[in-house]
CSV table of C-alpha atoms in Angstrom, one decimal:
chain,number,residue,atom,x,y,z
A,1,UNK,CA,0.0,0.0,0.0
A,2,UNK,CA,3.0,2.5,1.2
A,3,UNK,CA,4.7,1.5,-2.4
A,4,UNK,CA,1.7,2.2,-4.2
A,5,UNK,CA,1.0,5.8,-2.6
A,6,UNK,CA,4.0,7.4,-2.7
A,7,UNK,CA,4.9,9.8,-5.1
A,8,UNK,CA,1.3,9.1,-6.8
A,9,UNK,CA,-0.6,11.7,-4.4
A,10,UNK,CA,-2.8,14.4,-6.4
A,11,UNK,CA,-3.7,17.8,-5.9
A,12,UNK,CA,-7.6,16.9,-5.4
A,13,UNK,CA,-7.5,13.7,-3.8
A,14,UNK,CA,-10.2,12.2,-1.5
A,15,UNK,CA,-7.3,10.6,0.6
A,16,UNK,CA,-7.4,12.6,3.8
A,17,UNK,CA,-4.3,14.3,4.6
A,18,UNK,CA,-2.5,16.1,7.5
A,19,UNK,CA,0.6,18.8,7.7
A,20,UNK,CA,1.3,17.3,4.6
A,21,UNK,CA,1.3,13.7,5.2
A,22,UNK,CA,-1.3,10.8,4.0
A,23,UNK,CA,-3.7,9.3,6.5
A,24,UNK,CA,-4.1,5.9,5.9
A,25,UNK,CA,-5.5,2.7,7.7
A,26,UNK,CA,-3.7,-0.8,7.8
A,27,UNK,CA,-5.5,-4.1,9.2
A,28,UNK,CA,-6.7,-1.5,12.1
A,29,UNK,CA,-3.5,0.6,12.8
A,30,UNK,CA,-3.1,4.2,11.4
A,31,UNK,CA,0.3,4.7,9.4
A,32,UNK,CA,1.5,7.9,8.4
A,33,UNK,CA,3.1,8.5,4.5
A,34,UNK,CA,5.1,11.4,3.4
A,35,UNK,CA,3.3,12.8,0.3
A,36,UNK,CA,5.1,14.6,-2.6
A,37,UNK,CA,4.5,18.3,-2.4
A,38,UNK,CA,2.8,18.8,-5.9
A,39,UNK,CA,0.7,21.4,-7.0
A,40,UNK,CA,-1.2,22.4,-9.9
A,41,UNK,CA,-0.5,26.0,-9.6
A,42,UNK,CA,3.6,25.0,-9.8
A,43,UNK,CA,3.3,26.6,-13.5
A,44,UNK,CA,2.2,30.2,-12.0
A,45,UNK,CA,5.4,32.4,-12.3
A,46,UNK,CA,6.1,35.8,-10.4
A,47,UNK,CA,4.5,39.0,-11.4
A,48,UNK,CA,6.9,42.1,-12.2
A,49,UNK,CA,6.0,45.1,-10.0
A,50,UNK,CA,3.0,47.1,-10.6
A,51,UNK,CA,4.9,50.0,-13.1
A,52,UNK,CA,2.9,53.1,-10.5
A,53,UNK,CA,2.5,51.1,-7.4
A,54,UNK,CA,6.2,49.2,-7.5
A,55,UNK,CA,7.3,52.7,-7.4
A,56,UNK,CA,6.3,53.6,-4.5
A,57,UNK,CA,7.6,50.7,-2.7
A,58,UNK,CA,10.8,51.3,-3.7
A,59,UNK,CA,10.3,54.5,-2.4
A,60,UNK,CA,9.4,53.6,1.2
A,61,UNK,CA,12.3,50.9,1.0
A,62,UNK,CA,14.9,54.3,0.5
A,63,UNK,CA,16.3,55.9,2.8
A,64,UNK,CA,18.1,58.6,1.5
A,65,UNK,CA,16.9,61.9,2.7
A,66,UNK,CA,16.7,64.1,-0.2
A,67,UNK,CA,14.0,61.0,-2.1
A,68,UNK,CA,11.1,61.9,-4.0
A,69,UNK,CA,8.2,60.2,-5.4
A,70,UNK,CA,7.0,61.5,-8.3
A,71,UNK,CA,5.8,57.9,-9.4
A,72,UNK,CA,2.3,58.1,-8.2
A,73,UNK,CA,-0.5,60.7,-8.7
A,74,UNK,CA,-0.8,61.7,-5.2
A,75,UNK,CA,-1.2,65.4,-3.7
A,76,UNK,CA,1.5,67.0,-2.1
A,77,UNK,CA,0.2,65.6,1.5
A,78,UNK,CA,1.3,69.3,3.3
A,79,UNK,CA,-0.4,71.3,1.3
A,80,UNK,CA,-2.9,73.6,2.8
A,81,UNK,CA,-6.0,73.0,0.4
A,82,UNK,CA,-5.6,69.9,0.9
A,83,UNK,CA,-6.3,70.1,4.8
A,84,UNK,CA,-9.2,72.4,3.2
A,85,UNK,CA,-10.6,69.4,1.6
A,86,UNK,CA,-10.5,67.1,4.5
A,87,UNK,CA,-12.6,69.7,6.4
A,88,UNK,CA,-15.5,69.9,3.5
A,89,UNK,CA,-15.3,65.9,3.9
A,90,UNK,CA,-16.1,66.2,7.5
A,91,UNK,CA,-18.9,68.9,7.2
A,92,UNK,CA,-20.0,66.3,4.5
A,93,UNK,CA,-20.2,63.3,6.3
A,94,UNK,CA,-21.9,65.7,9.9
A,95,UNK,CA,-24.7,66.4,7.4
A,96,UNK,CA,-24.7,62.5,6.8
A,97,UNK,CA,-24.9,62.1,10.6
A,98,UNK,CA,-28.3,64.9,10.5
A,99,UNK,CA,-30.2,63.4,8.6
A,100,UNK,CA,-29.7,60.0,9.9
A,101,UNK,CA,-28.6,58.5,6.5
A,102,UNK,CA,-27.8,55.2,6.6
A,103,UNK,CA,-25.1,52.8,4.7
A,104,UNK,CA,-27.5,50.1,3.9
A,105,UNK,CA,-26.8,48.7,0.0
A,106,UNK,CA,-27.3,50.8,-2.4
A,107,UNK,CA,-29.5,50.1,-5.5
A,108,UNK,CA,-27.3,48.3,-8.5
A,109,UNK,CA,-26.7,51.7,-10.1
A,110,UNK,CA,-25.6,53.5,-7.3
A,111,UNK,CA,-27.1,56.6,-5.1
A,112,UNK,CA,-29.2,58.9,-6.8
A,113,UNK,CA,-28.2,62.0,-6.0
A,114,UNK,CA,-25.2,61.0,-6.5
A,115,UNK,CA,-25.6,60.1,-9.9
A,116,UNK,CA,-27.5,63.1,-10.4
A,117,UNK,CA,-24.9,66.0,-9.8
A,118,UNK,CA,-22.1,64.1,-11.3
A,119,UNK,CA,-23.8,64.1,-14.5
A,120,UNK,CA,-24.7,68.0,-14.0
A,121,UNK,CA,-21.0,68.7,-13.3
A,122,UNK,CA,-20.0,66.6,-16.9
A,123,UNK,CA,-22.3,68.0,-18.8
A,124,UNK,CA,-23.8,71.4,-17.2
A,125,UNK,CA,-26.4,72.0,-15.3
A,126,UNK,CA,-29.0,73.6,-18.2
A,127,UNK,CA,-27.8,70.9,-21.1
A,128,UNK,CA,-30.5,69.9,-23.4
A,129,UNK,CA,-28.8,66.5,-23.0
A,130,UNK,CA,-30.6,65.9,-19.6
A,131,UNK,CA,-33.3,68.2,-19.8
A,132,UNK,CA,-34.3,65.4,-22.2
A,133,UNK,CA,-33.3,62.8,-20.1
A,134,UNK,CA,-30.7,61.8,-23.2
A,135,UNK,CA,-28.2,60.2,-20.3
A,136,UNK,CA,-28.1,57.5,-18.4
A,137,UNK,CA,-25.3,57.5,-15.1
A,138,UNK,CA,-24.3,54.2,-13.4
A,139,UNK,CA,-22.1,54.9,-10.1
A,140,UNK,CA,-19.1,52.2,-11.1
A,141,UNK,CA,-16.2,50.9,-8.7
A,142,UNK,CA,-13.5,53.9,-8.9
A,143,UNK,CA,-12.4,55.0,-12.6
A,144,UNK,CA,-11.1,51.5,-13.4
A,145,UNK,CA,-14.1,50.1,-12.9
A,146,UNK,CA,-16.2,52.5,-15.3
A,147,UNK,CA,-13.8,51.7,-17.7
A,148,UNK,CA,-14.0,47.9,-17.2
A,149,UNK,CA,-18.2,48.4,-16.7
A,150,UNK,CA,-18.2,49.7,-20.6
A,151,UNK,CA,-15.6,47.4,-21.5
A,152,UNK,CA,-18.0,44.8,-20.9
A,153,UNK,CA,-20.9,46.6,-22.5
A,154,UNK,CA,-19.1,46.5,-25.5
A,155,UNK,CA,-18.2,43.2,-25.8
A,156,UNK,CA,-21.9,42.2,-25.0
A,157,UNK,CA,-23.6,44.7,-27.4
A,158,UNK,CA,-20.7,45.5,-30.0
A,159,UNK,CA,-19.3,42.3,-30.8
A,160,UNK,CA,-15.6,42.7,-33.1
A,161,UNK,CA,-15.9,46.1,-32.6
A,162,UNK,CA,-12.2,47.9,-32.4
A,163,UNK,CA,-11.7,50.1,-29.9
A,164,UNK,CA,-8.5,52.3,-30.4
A,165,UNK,CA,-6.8,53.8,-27.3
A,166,UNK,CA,-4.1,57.0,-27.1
A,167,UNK,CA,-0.3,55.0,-27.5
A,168,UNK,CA,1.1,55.9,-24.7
A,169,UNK,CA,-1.7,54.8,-21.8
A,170,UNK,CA,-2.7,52.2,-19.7
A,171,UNK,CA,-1.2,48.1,-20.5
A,172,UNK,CA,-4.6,47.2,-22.4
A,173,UNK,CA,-4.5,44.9,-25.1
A,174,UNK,CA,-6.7,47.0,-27.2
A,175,UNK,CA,-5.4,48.5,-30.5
A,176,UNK,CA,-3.7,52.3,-30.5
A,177,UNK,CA,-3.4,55.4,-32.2
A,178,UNK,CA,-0.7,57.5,-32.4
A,179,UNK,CA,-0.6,60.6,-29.4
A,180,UNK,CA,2.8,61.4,-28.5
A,181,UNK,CA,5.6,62.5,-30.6
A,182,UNK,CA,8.7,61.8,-28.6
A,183,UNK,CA,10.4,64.3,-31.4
A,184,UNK,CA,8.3,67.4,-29.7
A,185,UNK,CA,7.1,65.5,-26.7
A,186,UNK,CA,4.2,67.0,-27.5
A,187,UNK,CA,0.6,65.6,-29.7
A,188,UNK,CA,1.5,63.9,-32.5
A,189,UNK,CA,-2.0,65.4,-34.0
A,190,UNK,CA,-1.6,63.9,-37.7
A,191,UNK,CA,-0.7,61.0,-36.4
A,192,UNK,CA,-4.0,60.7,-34.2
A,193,UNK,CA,-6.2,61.9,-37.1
A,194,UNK,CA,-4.9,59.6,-39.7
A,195,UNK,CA,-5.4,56.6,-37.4
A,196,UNK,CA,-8.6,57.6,-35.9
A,197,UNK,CA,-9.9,57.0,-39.9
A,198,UNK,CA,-10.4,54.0,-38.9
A,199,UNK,CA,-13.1,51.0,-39.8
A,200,UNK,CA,-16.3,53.3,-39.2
A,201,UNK,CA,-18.4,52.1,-36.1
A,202,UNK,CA,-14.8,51.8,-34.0
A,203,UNK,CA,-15.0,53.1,-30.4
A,204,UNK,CA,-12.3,55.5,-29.9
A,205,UNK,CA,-11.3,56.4,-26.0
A,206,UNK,CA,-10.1,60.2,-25.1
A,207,UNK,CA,-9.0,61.3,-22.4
A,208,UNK,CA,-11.5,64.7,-21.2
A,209,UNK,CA,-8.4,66.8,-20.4
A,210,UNK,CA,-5.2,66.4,-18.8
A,211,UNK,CA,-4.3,63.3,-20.8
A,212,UNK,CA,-2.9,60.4,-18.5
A,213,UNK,CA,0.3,59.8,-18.6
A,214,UNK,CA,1.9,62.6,-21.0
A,215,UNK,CA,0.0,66.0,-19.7
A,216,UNK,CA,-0.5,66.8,-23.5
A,217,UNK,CA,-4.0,67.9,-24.7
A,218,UNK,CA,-5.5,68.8,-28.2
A,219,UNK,CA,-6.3,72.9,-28.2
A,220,UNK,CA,-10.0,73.9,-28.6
A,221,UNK,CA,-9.3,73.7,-32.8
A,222,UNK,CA,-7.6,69.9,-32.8
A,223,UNK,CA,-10.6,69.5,-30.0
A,224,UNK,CA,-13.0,70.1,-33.0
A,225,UNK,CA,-11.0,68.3,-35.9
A,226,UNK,CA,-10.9,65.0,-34.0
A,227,UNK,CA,-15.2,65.8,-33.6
A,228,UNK,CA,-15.3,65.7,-37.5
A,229,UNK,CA,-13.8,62.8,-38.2
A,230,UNK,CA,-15.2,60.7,-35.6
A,231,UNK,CA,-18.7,62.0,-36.6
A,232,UNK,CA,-17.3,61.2,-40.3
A,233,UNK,CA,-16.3,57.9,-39.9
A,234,UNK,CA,-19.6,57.1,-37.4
A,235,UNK,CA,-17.5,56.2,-34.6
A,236,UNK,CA,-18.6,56.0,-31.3
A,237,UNK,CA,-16.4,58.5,-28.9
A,238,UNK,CA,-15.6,56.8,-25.5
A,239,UNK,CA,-13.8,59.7,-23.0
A,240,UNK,CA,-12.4,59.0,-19.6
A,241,UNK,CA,-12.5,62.3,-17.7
A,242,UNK,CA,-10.5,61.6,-14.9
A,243,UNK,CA,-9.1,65.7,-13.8
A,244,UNK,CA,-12.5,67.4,-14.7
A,245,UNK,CA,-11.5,70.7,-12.5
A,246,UNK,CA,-8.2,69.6,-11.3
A,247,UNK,CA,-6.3,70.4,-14.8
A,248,UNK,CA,-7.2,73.9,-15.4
A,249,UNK,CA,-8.7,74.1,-11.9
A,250,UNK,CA,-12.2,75.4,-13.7
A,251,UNK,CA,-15.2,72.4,-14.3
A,252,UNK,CA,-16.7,73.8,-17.5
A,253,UNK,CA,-13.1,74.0,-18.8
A,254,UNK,CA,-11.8,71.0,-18.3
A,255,UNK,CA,-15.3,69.3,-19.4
A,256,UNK,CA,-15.8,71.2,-23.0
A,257,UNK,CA,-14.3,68.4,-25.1
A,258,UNK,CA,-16.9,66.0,-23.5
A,259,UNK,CA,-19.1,68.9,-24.1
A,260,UNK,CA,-19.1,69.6,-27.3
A,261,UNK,CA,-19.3,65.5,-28.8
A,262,UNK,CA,-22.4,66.2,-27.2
A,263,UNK,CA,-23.5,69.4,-28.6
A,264,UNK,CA,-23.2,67.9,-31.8
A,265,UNK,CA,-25.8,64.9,-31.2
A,266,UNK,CA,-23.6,62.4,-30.7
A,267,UNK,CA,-23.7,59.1,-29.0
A,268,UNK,CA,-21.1,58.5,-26.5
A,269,UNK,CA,-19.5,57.1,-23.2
A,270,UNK,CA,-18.0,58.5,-20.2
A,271,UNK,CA,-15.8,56.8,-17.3
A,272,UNK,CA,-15.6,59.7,-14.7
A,273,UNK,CA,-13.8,60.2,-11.7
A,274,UNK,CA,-13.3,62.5,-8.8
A,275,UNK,CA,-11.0,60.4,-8.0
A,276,UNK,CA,-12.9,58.4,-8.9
A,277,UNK,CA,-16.9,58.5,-9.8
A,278,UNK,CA,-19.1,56.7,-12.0
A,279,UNK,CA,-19.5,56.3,-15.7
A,280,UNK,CA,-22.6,58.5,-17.8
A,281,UNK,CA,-23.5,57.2,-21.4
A,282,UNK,CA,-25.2,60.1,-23.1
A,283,UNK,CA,-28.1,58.7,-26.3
A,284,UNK,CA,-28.6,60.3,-29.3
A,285,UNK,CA,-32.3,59.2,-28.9
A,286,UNK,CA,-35.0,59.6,-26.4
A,287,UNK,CA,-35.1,58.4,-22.6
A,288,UNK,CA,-36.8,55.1,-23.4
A,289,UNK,CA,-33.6,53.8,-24.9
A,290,UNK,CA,-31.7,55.2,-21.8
A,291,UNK,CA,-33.7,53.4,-19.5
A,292,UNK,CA,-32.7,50.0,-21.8
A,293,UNK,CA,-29.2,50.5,-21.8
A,294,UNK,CA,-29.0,51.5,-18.3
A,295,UNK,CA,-31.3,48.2,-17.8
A,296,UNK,CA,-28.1,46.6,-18.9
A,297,UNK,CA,-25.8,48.0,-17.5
A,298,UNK,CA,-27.2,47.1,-13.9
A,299,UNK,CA,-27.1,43.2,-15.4
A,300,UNK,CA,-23.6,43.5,-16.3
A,301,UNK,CA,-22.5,45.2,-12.5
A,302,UNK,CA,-24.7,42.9,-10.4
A,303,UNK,CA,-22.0,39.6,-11.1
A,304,UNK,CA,-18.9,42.0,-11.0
A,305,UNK,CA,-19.9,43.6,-7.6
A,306,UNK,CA,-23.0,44.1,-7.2
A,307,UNK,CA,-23.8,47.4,-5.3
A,308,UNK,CA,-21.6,50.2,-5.1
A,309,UNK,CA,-20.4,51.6,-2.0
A,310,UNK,CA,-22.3,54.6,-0.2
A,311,UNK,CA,-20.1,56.4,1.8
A,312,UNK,CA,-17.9,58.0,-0.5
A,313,UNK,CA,-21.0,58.9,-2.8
A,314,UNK,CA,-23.1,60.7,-0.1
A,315,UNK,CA,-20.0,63.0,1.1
A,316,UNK,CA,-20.1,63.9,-3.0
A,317,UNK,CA,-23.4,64.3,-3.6
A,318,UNK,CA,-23.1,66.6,0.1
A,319,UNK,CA,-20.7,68.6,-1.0
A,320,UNK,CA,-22.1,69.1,-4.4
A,321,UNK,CA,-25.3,69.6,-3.7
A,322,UNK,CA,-25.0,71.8,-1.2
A,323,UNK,CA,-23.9,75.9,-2.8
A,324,UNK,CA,-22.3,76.7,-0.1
A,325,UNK,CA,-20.0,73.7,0.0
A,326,UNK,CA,-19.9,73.4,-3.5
A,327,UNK,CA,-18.6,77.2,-3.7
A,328,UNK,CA,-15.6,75.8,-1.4
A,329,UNK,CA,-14.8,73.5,-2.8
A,330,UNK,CA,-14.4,74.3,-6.4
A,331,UNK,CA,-12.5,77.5,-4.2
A,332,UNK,CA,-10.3,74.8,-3.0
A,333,UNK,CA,-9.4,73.1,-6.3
A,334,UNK,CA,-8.7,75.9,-8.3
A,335,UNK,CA,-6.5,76.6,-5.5
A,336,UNK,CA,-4.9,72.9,-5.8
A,337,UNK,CA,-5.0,73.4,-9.8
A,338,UNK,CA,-3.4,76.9,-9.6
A,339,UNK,CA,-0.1,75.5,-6.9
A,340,UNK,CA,0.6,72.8,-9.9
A,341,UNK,CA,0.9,75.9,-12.5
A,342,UNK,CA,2.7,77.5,-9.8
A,343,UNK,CA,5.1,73.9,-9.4
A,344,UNK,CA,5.2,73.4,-13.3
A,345,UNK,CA,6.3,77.4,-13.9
A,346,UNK,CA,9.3,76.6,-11.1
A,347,UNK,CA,10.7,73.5,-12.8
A,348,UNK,CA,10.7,75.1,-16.1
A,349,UNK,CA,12.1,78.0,-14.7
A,350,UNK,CA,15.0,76.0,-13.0
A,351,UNK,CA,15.3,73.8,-16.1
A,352,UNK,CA,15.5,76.6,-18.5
A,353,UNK,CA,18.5,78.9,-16.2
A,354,UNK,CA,20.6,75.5,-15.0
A,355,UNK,CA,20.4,74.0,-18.3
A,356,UNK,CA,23.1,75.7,-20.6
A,357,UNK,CA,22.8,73.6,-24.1
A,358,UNK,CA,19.7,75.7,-25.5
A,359,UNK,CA,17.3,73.0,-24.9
A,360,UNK,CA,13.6,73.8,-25.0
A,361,UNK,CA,11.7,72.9,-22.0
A,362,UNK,CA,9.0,74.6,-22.8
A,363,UNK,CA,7.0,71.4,-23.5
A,364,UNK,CA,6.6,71.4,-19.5
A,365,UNK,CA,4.7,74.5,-19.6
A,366,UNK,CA,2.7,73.6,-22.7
A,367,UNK,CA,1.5,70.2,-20.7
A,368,UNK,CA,-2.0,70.2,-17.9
A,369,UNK,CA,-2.9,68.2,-15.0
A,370,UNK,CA,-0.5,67.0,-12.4
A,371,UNK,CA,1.6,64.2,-15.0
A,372,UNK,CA,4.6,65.2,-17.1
A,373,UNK,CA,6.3,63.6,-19.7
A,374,UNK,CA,9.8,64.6,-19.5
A,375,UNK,CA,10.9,62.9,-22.8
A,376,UNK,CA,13.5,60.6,-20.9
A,377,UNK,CA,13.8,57.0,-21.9
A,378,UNK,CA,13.9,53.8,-19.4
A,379,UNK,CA,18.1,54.7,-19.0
A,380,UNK,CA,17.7,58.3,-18.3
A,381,UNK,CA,15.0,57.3,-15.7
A,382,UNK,CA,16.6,54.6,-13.9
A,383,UNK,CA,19.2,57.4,-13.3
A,384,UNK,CA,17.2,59.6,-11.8
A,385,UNK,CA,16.5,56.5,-9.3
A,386,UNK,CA,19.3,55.2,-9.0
A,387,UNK,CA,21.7,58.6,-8.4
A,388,UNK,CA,19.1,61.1,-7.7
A,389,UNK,CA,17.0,59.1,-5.8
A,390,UNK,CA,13.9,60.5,-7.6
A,391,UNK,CA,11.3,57.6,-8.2
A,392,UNK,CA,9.5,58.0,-11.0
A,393,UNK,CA,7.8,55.5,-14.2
A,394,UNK,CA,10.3,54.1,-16.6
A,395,UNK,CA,8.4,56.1,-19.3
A,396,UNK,CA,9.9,59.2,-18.4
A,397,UNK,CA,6.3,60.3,-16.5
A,398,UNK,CA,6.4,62.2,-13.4
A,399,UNK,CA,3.6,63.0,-11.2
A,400,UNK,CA,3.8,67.8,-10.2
A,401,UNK,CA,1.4,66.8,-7.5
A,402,UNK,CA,3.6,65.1,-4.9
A,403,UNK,CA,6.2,68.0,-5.7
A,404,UNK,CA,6.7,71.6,-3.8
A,405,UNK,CA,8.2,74.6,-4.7
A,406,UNK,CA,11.3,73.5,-2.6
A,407,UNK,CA,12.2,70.9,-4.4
A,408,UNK,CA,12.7,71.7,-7.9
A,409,UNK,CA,15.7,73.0,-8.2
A,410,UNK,CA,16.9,69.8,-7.2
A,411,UNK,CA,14.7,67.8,-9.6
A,412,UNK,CA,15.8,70.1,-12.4
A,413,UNK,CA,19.7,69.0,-11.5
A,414,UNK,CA,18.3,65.3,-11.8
A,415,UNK,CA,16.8,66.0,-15.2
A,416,UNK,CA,19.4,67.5,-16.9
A,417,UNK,CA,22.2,65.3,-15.9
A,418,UNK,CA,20.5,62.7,-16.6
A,419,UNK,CA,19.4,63.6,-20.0
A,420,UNK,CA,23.1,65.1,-20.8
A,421,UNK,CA,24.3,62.5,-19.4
A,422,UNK,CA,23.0,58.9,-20.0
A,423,UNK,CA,22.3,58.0,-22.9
């Protein structure tokens, strides 16, 4: 029997087993048999580091005094409006405690009014686009999860469809257009427009404003090109507006590209975020066909997770709803906005007088939101690791908000010896 067991044990086997031994019973004795340790997940192999989040563990692992992390798109944690914002929360959640709200589940598309000011903020207020009840809002799982929400709408209702996404962005394996010219590090905008003439009836995802990760947005005229021929070749317009506010620090600013697809009749998607809300799909049509999508959309969240959580939206819809508050804090975030001009206008600054070659920095200035492409490659990074101790992603991408004033002189040394100086 021993003979016959040994090295024949199974991941899965009825045999009972103990601390890694086999149980077995002999003409009334119990004998004990060592059991080779094999598993059917032997084949699994070791994940590389998350490119944002394996940053900032090899950040906390440093101990170098003069670090920065500039990997991850986190506020500057001193900062006063900041401290501002964590007051409005609490004001926000005391109102909660008034009126006795409650955190049982929500409904499978999330809180009302939730849903309800976060489509006013996209859209405005007065749009025809909800006076007619043309949109229907789902509260999703943070800005990942709208995304993954319409993923999954798509897949259902738009079988073989191509979606194109902005090259550089996030590791999906979805097919790309052409955004960032490492020439100019700026927009490759003929790029874009001659592969956005795509098969018609492709979906093609924009970013709203403050394009993640290279800081490079079409102007108001490339805004209105990229309209045209998406409304030329019947495509369906997919936006993730992940800044609305926080780029230029103004909401109807940072939402006209979203704005005007819509202006123009045009059937889209939206994955929001404050950081992060829910996802709005905006008909064409009349609200009978809203009510059927969003009909869906509640069937495809209920196996993925079911109900959102409440918390978060009722401090939102709080703080929204409320003028007073809502006065604050769109106070607040210009403020946050405007001390990331402030931060961008000091590195160029620094950049432009240590730097004696004649290189134009000006790109930095020319970029919004709180990333920046630098233009260094995976090399010139690692240096600014390795001998700067400035953590960063090996795309060159660094994140203004977790940067003061203080600090960029010092960053500006980093960047120009190690674009001089690595090749």
């Amino acid at each position: 029997m021993h003979e016959k067991l040994k090295g024949k044990v199974k991941l899965g086997s009825t045999t009972n087993s103990t601390a890694g031994f086999i149980k077995t019973k002999s003409f009334g004795r119990v004998s004990m048999v060592a059991a080779v340790n094999v598993s059917r997940f032997e084949g699994v192999t070791m994940a590389p580091p998350d490119p944002i989040l394996g940053v900032s563990e090899a950040f906390k692992a440093d101990t170098d005094e003069k670090k920065l992390n500039l990997g991850v798109g986190a506020y500057e944690p001193k900062s006063y409006s900041l401290m501002c914002l964590m007051l409005l929360r609490r004001l926000a959640e005391n109102l909660m405690l008034e009126r006795g709200e409650n955190k049982e589940y929500l409904p499978i598309e999330g809180l009302a009014a939730f849903n309800k000011v976060t489509a006013e903020l996209l859209f405005g207020a007065d749009n025809s686009v909800l006076k007619e009840q043309r949109v229907a809002t789902v509260q999703g799982l943070s800005g990942t999860g709208s995304l993954r929400l319409a993923a999954a709408l798509i897949e259902r209702y738009f079988p073989g469809a191509k979606v194109l996404i902005s090259s550089p962005t996030w590791e999906f394996p979805w097919s790309e257009y052409r955004y960032y010219d490492p020439k100019t590090v700026g927009l490759d905008f003929e790029g874009m427009i001659a592969d956005i003439k795509a098969p018609g009836g492709s979906f093609i995802l924009l970013h709203g404003c403050a394009h993640n990760p290279t800081g490079i947005d079409p102007t108001p005229e490339q805004w209105e090109k990229i309209a045209d021929v998406i409304q030329e070749k019947n495509h369906i317009p997919f936006f993730d507006v992940a800044y609305q506010g926080f780029a230029s620090g103004s909401l109807d600013n940072d939402a006209s590209s979203v704005r005007l697809f819509a202006t123009r009749g045009m059937e889209l998607l939206v994955a929001q975020s404050y950081s992060k809300k829910p996802w709005s799909l905006c008909r064409k049509d009349w609200s009978n066909e809203c009510c059927l999508v969003k009909s869906q959309l509640k069937r495809l969240a209920r196996p993925m997770y079911s109900n959102p959580p409440v918390h978060g939206a009722r401090i939102v819809a709080n703080v929204v709803g409320n003028p007073a508050l809502f006065d604050e804090w769109k106070a607040e975030m210009e403020m946050m906005a405007g001390r990331i001009k402030n931060v961008r206008q000091k590195l160029f600054d620094s950049l432009s007088a240590k730097d004696k070659s004649g290189k134009d920095w000006s790109f930095i200035l020319r970029q919004i939101g709180m990333f920046s492409f630098t233009g260094l490659n995976k090399a010139q990074s690692d240096n600014m690791t390795n001998k700067w101790h400035v953590y960063m992603t090996k795309d060159g991408r660094i994140s203004l908000a977790g940067l003061s004033l203080a600090k960029c002189e010092y960053l500006a040394d980093a960047i120009i010896d190690s674009y001089h100086n690595v090749s």
